[in-house]
mmCIF file of C-alpha atoms and ligand atoms in Angstrom:
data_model
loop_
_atom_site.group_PDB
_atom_site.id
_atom_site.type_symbol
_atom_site.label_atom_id
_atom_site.label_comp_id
_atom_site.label_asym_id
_atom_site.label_seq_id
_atom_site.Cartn_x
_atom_site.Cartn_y
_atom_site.Cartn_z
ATOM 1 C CA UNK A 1 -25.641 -14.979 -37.846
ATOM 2 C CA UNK A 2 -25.782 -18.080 -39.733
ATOM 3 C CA UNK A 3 -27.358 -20.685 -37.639
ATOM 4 C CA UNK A 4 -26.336 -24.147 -37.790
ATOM 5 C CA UNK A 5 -22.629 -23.210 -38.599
ATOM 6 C CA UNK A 6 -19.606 -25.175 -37.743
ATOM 7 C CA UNK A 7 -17.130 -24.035 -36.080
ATOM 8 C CA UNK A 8 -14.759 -24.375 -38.984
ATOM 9 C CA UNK A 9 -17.251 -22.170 -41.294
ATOM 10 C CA UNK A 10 -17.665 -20.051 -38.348
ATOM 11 C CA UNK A 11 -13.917 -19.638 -38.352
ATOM 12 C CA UNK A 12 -13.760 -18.969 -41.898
ATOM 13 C CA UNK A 13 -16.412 -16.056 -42.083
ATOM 14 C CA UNK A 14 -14.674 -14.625 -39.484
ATOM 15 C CA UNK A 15 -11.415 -13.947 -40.813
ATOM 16 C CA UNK A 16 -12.618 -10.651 -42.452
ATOM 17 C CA UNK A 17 -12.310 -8.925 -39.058
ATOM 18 C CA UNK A 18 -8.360 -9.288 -39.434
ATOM 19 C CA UNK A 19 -7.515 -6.875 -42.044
ATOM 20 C CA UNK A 20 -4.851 -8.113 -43.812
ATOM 21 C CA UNK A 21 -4.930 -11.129 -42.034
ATOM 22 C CA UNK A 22 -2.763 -14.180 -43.483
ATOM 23 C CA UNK A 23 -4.945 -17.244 -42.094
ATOM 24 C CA UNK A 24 -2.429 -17.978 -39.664
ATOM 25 C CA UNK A 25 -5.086 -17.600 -36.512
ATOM 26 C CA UNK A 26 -7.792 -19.382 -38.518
ATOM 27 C CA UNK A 27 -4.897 -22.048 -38.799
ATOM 28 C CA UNK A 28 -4.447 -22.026 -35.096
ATOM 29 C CA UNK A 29 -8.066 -21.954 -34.274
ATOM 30 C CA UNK A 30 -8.486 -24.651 -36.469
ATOM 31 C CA UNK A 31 -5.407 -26.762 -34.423
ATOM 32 C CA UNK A 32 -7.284 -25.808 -31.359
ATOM 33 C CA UNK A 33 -10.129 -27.769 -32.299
ATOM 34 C CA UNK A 34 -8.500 -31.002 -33.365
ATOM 35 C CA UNK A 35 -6.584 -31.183 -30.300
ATOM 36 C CA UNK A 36 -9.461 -30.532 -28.386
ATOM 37 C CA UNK A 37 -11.322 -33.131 -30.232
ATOM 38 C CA UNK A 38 -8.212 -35.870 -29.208
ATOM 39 C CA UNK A 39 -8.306 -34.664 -25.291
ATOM 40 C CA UNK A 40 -11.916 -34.802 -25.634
ATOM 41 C CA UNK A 41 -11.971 -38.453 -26.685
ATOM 42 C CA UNK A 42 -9.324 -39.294 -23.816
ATOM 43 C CA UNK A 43 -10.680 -37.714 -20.961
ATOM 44 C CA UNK A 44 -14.188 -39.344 -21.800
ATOM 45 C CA UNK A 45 -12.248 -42.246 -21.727
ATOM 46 C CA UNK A 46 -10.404 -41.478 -18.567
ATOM 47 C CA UNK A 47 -11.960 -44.157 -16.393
ATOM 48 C CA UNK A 48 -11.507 -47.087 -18.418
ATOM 49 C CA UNK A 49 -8.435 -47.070 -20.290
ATOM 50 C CA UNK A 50 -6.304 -46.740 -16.822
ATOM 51 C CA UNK A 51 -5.104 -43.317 -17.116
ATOM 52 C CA UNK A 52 -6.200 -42.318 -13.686
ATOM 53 C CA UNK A 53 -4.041 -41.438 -10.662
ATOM 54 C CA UNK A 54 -1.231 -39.496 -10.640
ATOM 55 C CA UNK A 55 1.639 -39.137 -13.058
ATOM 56 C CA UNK A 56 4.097 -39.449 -10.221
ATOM 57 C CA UNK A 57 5.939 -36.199 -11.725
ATOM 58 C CA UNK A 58 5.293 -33.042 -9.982
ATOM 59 C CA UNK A 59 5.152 -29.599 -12.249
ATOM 60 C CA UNK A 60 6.666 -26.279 -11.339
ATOM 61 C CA UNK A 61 3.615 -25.243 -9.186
ATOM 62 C CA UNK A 62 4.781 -28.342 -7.299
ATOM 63 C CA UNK A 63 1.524 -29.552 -7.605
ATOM 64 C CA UNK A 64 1.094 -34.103 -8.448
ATOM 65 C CA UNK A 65 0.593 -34.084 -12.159
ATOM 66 C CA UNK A 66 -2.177 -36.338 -13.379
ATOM 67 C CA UNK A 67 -1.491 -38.398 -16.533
ATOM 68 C CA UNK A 68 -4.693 -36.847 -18.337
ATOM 69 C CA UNK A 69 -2.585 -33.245 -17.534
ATOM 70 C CA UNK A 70 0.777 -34.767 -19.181
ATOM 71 C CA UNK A 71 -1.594 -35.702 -22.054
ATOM 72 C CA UNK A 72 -3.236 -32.993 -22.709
ATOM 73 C CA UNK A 73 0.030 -30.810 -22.511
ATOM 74 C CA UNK A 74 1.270 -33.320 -24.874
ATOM 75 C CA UNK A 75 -1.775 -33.240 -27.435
ATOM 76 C CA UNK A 76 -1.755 -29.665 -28.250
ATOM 77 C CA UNK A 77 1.950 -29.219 -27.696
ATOM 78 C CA UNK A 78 2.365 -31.134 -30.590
ATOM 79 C CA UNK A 79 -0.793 -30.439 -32.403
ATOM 80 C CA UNK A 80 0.724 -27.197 -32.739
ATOM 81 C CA UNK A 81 3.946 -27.451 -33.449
ATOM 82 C CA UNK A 82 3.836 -30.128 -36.191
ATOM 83 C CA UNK A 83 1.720 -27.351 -38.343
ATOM 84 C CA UNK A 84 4.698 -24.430 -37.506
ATOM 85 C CA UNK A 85 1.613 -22.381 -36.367
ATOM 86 C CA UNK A 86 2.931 -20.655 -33.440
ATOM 87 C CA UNK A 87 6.574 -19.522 -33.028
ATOM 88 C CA UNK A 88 6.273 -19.955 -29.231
ATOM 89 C CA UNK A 89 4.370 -21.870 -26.872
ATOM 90 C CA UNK A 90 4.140 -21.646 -22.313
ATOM 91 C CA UNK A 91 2.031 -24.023 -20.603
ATOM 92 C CA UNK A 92 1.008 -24.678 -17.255
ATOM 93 C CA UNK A 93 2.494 -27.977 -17.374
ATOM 94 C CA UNK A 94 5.558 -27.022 -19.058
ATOM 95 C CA UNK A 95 8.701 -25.055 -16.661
ATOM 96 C CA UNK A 96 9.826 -22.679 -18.976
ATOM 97 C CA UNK A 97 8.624 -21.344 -22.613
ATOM 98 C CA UNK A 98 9.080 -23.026 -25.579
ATOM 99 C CA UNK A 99 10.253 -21.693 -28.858
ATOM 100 C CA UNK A 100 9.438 -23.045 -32.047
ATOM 101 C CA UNK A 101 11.616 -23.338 -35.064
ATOM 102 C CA UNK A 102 10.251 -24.117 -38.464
ATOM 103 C CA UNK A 103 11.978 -26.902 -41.203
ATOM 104 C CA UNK A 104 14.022 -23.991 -42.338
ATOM 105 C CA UNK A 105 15.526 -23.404 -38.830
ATOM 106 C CA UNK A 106 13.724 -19.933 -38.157
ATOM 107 C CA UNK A 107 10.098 -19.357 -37.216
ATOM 108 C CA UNK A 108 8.272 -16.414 -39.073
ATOM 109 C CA UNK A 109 4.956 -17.380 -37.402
ATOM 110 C CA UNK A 110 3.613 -14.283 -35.343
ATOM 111 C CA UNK A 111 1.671 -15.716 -33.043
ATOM 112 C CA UNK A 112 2.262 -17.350 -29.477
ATOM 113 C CA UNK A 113 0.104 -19.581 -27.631
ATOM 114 C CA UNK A 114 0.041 -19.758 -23.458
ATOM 115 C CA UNK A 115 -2.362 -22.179 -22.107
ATOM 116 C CA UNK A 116 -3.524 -24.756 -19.335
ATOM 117 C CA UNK A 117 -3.765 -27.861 -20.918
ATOM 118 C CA UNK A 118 -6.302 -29.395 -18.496
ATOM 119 C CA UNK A 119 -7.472 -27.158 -15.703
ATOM 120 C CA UNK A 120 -9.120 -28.694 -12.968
ATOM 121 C CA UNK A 121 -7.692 -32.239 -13.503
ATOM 122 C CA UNK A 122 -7.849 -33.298 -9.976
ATOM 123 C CA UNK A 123 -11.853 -33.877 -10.930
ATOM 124 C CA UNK A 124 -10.766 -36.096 -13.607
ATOM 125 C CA UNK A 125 -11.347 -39.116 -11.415
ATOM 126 C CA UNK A 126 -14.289 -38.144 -9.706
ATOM 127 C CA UNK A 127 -15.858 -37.607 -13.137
ATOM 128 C CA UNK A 128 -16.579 -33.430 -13.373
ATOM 129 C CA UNK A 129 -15.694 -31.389 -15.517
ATOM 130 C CA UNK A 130 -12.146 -30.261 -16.768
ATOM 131 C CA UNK A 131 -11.065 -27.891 -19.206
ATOM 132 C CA UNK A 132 -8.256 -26.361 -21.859
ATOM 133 C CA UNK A 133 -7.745 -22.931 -21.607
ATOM 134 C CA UNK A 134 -5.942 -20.709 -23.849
ATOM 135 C CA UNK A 135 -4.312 -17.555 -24.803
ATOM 136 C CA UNK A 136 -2.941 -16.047 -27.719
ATOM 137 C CA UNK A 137 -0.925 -12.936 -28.586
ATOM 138 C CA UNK A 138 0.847 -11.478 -31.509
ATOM 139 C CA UNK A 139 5.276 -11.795 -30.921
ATOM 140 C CA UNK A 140 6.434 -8.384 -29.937
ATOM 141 C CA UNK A 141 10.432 -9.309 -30.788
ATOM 142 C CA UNK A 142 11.277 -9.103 -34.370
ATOM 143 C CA UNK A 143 9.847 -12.448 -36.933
ATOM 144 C CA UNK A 144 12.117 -14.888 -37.816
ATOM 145 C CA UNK A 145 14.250 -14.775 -34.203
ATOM 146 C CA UNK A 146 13.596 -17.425 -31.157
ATOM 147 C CA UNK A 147 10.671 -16.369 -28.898
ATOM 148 C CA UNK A 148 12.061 -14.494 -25.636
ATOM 149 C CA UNK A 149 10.451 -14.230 -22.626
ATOM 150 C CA UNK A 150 9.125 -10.182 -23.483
ATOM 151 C CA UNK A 151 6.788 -12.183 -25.983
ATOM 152 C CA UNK A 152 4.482 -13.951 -23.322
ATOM 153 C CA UNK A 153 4.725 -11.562 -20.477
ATOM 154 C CA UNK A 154 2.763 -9.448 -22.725
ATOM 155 C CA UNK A 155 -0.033 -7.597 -20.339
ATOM 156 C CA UNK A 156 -3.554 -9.068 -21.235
ATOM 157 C CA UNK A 157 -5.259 -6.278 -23.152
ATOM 158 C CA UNK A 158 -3.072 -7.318 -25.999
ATOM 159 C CA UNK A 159 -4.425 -10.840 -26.360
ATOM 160 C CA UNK A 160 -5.640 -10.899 -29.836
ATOM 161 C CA UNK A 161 -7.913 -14.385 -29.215
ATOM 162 C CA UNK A 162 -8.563 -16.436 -25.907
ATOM 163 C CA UNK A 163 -10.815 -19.640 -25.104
ATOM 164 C CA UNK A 164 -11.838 -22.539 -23.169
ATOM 165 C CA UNK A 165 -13.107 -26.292 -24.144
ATOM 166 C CA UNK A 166 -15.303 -27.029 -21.340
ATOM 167 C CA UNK A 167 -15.136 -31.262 -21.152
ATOM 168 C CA UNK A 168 -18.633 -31.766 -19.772
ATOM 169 C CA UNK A 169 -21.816 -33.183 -20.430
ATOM 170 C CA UNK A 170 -21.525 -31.937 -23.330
ATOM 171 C CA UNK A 171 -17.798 -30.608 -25.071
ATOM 172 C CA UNK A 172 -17.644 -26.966 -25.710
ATOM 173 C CA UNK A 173 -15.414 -24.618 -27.131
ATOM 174 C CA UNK A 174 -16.204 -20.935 -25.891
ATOM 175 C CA UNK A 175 -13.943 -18.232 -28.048
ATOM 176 C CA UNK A 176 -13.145 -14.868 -28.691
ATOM 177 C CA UNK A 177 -11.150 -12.952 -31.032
ATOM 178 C CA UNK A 178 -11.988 -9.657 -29.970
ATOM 179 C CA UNK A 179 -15.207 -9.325 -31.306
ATOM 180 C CA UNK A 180 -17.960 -10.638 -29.189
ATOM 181 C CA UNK A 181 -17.604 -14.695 -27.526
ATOM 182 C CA UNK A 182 -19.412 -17.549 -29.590
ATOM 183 C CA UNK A 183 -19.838 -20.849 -28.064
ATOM 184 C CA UNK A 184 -19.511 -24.637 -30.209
ATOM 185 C CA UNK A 185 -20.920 -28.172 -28.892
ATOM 186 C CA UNK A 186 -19.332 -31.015 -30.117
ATOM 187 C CA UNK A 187 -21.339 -33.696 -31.768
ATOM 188 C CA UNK A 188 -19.195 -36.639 -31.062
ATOM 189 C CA UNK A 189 -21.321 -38.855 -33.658
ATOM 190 C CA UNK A 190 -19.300 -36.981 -36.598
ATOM 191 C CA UNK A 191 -16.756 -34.938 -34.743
ATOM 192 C CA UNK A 192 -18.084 -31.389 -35.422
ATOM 193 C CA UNK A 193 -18.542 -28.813 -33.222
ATOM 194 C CA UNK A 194 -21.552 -26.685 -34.178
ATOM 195 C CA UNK A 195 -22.097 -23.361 -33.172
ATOM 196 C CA UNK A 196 -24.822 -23.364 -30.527
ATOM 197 C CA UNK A 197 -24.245 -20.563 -28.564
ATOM 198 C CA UNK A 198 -23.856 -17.252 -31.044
ATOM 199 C CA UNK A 199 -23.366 -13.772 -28.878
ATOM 200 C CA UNK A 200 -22.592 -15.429 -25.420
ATOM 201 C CA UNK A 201 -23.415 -12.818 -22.685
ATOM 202 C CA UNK A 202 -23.317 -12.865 -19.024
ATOM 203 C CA UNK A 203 -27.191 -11.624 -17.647
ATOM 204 C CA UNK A 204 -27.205 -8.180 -16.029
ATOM 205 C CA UNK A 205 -28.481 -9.723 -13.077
ATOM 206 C CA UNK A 206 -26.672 -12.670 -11.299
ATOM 207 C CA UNK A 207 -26.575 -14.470 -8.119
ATOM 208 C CA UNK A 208 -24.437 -17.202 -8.234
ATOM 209 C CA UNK A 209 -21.367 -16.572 -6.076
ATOM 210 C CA UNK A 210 -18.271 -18.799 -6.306
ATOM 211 C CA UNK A 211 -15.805 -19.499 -4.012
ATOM 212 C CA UNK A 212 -14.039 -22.136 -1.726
ATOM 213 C CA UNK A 213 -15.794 -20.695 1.718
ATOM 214 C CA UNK A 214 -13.766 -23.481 3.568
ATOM 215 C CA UNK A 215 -10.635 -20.762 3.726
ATOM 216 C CA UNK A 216 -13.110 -18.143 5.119
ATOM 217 C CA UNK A 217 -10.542 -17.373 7.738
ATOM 218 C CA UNK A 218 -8.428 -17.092 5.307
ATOM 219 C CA UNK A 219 -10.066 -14.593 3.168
ATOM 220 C CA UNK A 220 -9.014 -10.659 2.937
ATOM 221 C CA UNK A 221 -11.619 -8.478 5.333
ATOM 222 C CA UNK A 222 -13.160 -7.028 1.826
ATOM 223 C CA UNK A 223 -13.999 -10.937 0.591
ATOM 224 C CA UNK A 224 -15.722 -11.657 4.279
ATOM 225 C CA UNK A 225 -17.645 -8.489 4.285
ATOM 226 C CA UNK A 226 -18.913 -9.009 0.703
ATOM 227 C CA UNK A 227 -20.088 -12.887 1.407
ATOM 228 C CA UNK A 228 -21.751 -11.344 5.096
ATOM 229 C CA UNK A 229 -23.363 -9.213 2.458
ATOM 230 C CA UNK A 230 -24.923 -11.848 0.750
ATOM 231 C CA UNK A 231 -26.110 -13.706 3.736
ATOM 232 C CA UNK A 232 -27.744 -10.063 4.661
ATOM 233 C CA UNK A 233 -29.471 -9.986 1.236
ATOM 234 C CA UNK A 234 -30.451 -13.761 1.666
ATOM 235 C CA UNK A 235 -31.849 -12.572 5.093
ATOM 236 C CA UNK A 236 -34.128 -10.524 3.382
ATOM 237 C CA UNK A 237 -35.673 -12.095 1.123
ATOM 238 C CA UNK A 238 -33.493 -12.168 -1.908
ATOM 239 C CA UNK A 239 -32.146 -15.118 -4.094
ATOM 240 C CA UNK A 240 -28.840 -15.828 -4.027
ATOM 241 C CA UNK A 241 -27.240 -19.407 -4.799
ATOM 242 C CA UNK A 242 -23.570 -20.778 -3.603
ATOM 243 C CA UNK A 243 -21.986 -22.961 -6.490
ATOM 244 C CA UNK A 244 -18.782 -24.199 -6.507
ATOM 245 C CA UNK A 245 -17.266 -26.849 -8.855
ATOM 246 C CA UNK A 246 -13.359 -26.727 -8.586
ATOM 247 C CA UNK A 247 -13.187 -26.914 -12.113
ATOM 248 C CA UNK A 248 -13.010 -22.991 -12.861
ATOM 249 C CA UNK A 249 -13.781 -23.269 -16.562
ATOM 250 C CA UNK A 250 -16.952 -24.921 -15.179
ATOM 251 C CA UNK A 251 -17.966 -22.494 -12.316
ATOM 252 C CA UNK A 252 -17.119 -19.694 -15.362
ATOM 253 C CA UNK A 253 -19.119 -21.289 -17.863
ATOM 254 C CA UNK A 254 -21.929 -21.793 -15.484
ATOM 255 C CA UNK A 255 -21.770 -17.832 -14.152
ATOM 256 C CA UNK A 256 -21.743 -16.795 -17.450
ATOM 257 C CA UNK A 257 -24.870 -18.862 -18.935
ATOM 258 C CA UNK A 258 -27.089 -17.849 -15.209
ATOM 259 C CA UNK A 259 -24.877 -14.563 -13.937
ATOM 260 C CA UNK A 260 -22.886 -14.924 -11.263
ATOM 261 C CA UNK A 261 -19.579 -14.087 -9.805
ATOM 262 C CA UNK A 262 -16.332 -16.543 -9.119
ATOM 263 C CA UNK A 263 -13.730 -15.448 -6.563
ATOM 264 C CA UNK A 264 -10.230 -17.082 -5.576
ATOM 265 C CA UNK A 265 -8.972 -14.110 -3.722
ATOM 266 C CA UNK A 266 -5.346 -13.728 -1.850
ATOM 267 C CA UNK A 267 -5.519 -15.079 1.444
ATOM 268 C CA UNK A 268 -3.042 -16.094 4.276
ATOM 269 C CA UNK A 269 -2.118 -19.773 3.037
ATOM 270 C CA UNK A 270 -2.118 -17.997 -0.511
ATOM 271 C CA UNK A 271 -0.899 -14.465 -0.720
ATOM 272 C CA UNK A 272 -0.739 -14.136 -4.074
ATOM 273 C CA UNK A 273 -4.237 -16.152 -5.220
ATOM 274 C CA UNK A 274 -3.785 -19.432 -6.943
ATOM 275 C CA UNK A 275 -4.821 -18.444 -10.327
ATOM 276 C CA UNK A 276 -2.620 -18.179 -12.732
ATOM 277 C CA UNK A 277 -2.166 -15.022 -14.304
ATOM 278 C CA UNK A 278 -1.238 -15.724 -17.974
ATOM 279 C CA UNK A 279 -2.663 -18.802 -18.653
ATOM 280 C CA UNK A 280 -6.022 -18.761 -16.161
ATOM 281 C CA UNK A 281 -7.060 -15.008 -15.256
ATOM 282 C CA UNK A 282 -6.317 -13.098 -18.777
ATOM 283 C CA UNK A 283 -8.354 -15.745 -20.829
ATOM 284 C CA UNK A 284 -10.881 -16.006 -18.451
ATOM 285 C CA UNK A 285 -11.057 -11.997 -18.358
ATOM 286 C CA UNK A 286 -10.501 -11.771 -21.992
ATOM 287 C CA UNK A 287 -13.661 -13.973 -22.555
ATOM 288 C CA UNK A 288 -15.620 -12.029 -19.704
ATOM 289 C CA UNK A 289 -15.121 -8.436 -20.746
ATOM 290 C CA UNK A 290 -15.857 -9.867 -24.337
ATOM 291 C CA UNK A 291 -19.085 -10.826 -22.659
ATOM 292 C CA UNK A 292 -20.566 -8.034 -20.801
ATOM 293 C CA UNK A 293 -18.532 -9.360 -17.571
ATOM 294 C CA UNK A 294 -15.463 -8.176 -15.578
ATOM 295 C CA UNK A 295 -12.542 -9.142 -14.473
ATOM 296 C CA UNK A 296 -10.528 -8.099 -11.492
ATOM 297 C CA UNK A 297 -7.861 -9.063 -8.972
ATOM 298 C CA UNK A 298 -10.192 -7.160 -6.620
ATOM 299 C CA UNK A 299 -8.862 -3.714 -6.815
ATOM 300 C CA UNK A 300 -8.010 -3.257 -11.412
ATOM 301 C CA UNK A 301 -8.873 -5.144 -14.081
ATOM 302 C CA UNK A 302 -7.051 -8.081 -14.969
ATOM 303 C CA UNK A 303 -5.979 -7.423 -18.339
ATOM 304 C CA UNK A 304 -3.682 -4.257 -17.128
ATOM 305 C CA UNK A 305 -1.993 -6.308 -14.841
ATOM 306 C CA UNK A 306 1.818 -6.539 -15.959
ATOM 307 C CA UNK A 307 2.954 -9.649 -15.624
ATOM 308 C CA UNK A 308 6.900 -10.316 -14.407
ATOM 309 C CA UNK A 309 7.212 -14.135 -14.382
ATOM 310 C CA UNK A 310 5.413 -16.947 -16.836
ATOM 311 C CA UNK A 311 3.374 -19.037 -14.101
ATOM 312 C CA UNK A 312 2.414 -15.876 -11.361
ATOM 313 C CA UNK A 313 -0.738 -16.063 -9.468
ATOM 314 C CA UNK A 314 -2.834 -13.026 -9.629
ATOM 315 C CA UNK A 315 -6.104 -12.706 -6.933
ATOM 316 C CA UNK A 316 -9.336 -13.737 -9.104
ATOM 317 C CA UNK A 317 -12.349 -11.691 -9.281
ATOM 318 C CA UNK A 318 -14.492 -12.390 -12.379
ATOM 319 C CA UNK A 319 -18.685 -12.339 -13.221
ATOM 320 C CA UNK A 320 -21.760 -10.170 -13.653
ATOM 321 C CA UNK A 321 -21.340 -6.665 -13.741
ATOM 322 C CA UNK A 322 -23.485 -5.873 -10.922
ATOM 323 C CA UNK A 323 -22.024 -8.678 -8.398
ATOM 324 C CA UNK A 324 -18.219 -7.067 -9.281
ATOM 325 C CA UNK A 325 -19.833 -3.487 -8.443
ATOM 326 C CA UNK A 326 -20.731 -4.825 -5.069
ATOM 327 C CA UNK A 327 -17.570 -6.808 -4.200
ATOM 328 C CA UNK A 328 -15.250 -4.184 -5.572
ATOM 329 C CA UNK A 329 -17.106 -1.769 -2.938
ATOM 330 C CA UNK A 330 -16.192 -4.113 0.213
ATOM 331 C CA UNK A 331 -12.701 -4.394 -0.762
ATOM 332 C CA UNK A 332 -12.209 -0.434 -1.477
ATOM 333 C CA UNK A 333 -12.907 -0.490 2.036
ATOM 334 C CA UNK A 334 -9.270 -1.918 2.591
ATOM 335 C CA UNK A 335 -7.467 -1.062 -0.130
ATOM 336 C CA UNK A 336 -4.225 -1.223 1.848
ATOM 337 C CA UNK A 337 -4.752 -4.796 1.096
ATOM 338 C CA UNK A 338 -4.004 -4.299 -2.774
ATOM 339 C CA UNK A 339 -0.403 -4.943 -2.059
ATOM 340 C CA UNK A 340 -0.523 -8.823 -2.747
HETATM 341 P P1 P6P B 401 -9.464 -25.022 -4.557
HETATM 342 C C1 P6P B 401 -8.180 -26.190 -10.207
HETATM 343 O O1 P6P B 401 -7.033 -26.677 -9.521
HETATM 344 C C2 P6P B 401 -8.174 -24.676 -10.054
HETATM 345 O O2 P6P B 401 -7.023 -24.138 -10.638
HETATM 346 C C3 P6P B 401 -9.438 -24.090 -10.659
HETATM 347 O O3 P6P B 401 -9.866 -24.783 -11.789
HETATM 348 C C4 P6P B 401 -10.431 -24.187 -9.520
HETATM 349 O O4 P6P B 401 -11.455 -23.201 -9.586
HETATM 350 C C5 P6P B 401 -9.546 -23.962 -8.287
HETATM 351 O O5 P6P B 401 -8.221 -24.346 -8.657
HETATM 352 C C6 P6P B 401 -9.987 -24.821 -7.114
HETATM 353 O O6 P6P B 401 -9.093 -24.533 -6.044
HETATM 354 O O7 P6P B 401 -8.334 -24.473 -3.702
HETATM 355 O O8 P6P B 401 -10.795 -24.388 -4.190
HETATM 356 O O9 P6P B 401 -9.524 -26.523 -4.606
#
């Protein structure tokens, strides 16, 4: 592979694996990356143009919106729509779908785009990392008609690219269409992302586990058993290290670079997980499968989970092959639990 490529030539070379294919998802690639270059420049911004603190609005998960969320949404919202590259769009930040017409009043672009436009934004004033994450699909319902909702509850083995931009020490964008992940870093001197990371792949062996351990009590018996596992192993003798950010594009990114495992399971104050399903979990297991990973919801993999409603939480499960082995084992041991 090329070294030294940009993400834009990178882009470019790649469009031979589409047979046939028009340019349209080089186009929205290519969106992707400006708009991630604007949110970039904002959020490093965050504490001194007074965008911190809430938005005062509350979204649909009823969560306080921060302004740097509304932004973001906002950014690549319209990013993408002022270049009639997608024909539908469903945020995190956004109640219901949205379906895009083009000047002439229909859309005949194929694609839709589901995304979080800045996961992880209660960080944003305590300065860690944030991140975009997105997911796209080819329209099932016939080109040149409005979006319905059959077009983004499409299950996650279909996803035909998915990514992150990690806003960090360094801005990243980590990407797959199918055929291997590649990650860029932005050099903010000339506003380039080069690719720095060819053939990203998560280590065979890992031993960074993941988790909020302040909902212990919480946690399904399988979850308990597999972290009294771990203090076992840590017992005797072996390595294991607990890292957890908040930020899950960060605790992924990490895991994937060292090995590891992240985990937001079901529990009693949240039966169904918190992760999102379209928008969170079938990037995220897109990218990890991509990457010599998995990606459960602790009992089948993500991406044959059919999804019913645009913002559902699914249980999260995702890392090195060997640490999913091992949790997967202590929660077979109750798999009356699956039932979430
Ligand atoms: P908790 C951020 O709100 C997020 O969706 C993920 O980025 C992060 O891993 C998780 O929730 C943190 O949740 O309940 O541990 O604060």
């Amino acid at each position: 592979m090329k070294k030294y490529s940009t993400l834009g030539e990178f882009i470019i070379n790649n469009q031979k694996h589409f047979k046939g294919s028009s340019g349209e998802l080089s186009r929205l690639l290519n969106a992707i990356r400006l708009a991630a270059k604007v949110v970039n420049h904002q959020v490093n911004r965050a504490g001194l143009v007074d965008i911190l603190g809430n938005a005062g609005e509350v979204n649909i998960q009823g969560e306080e919106q921060q302004k740097l969320d509304v932004y973001a949404n906002e950014i690549f919202m319209h990013t993408l729509i002022n270049r009639e590259i997608v024909c539908g769009i469903a945020s995190e930040e956004e109640d219901d779908f949205v379906a895009i017409k083009g000047n002439n009043g229909k859309n005949d672009n194929k694609y839709i785009l589901l995304m979080d436009p800045l996961d992880g934004s209660s960080n944003v004033d305590v300065n860690v990392s944030v991140g975009t994450i997105f997911s796209v699909y080819e329209r099932i319902t016939p080109e040149g008609q409005p979006v319905t909702k059959d077009d983004f509850l499409q299950k996650g083995n279909k996803q035909v690219a998915a990514g992150y931009v990690v806003y960090g020490t360094s801005t990243m964008i980590v990407y797959t269409t199918g055929n291997g992940v590649n990650g860029f870093t932005l050099n903010p001197a000339i506003g380039t992302f080069y690719l720095s990371h060819p053939n990203m792949n998560f280590p065979k062996k890992g031993n960074i586990y993941s988790i909020n351990e302040a909902n212990y009590i919480h946690f399904p018996q399988g979850v308990k058993d597999y972290l009294k596992y771990i203090q076992k192993q840590v017992e005797k003798g072996h390595k294991y290290t607990s890292r957890y950010i908040g930020s899950l594009v960060s605790d992924y990114h990490r895991n994937m670079i060292k090995g590891g495992i992240y985990i937001y399971p079901q529990s009693t104050n949240n039966p169904k997980g918190k992760l999102r399903l379209l928008y969170e979990c079938n990037p995220m297991a897109f990218l990890a499968e991509q990457s010599n990973g998995m990606a459960t919801d602790g009992y089948q993999r993500i991406m044959d989970i059919k999804p019913t409603e645009l913002h559902q939480r699914v249980p999260f499960f995702c890392g090195s092959k060997n640490m999913m082995t091992k949790a997967a084992e202590f929660m077979s041991n109750y798999a009356g639990d699956a039932m979430y």
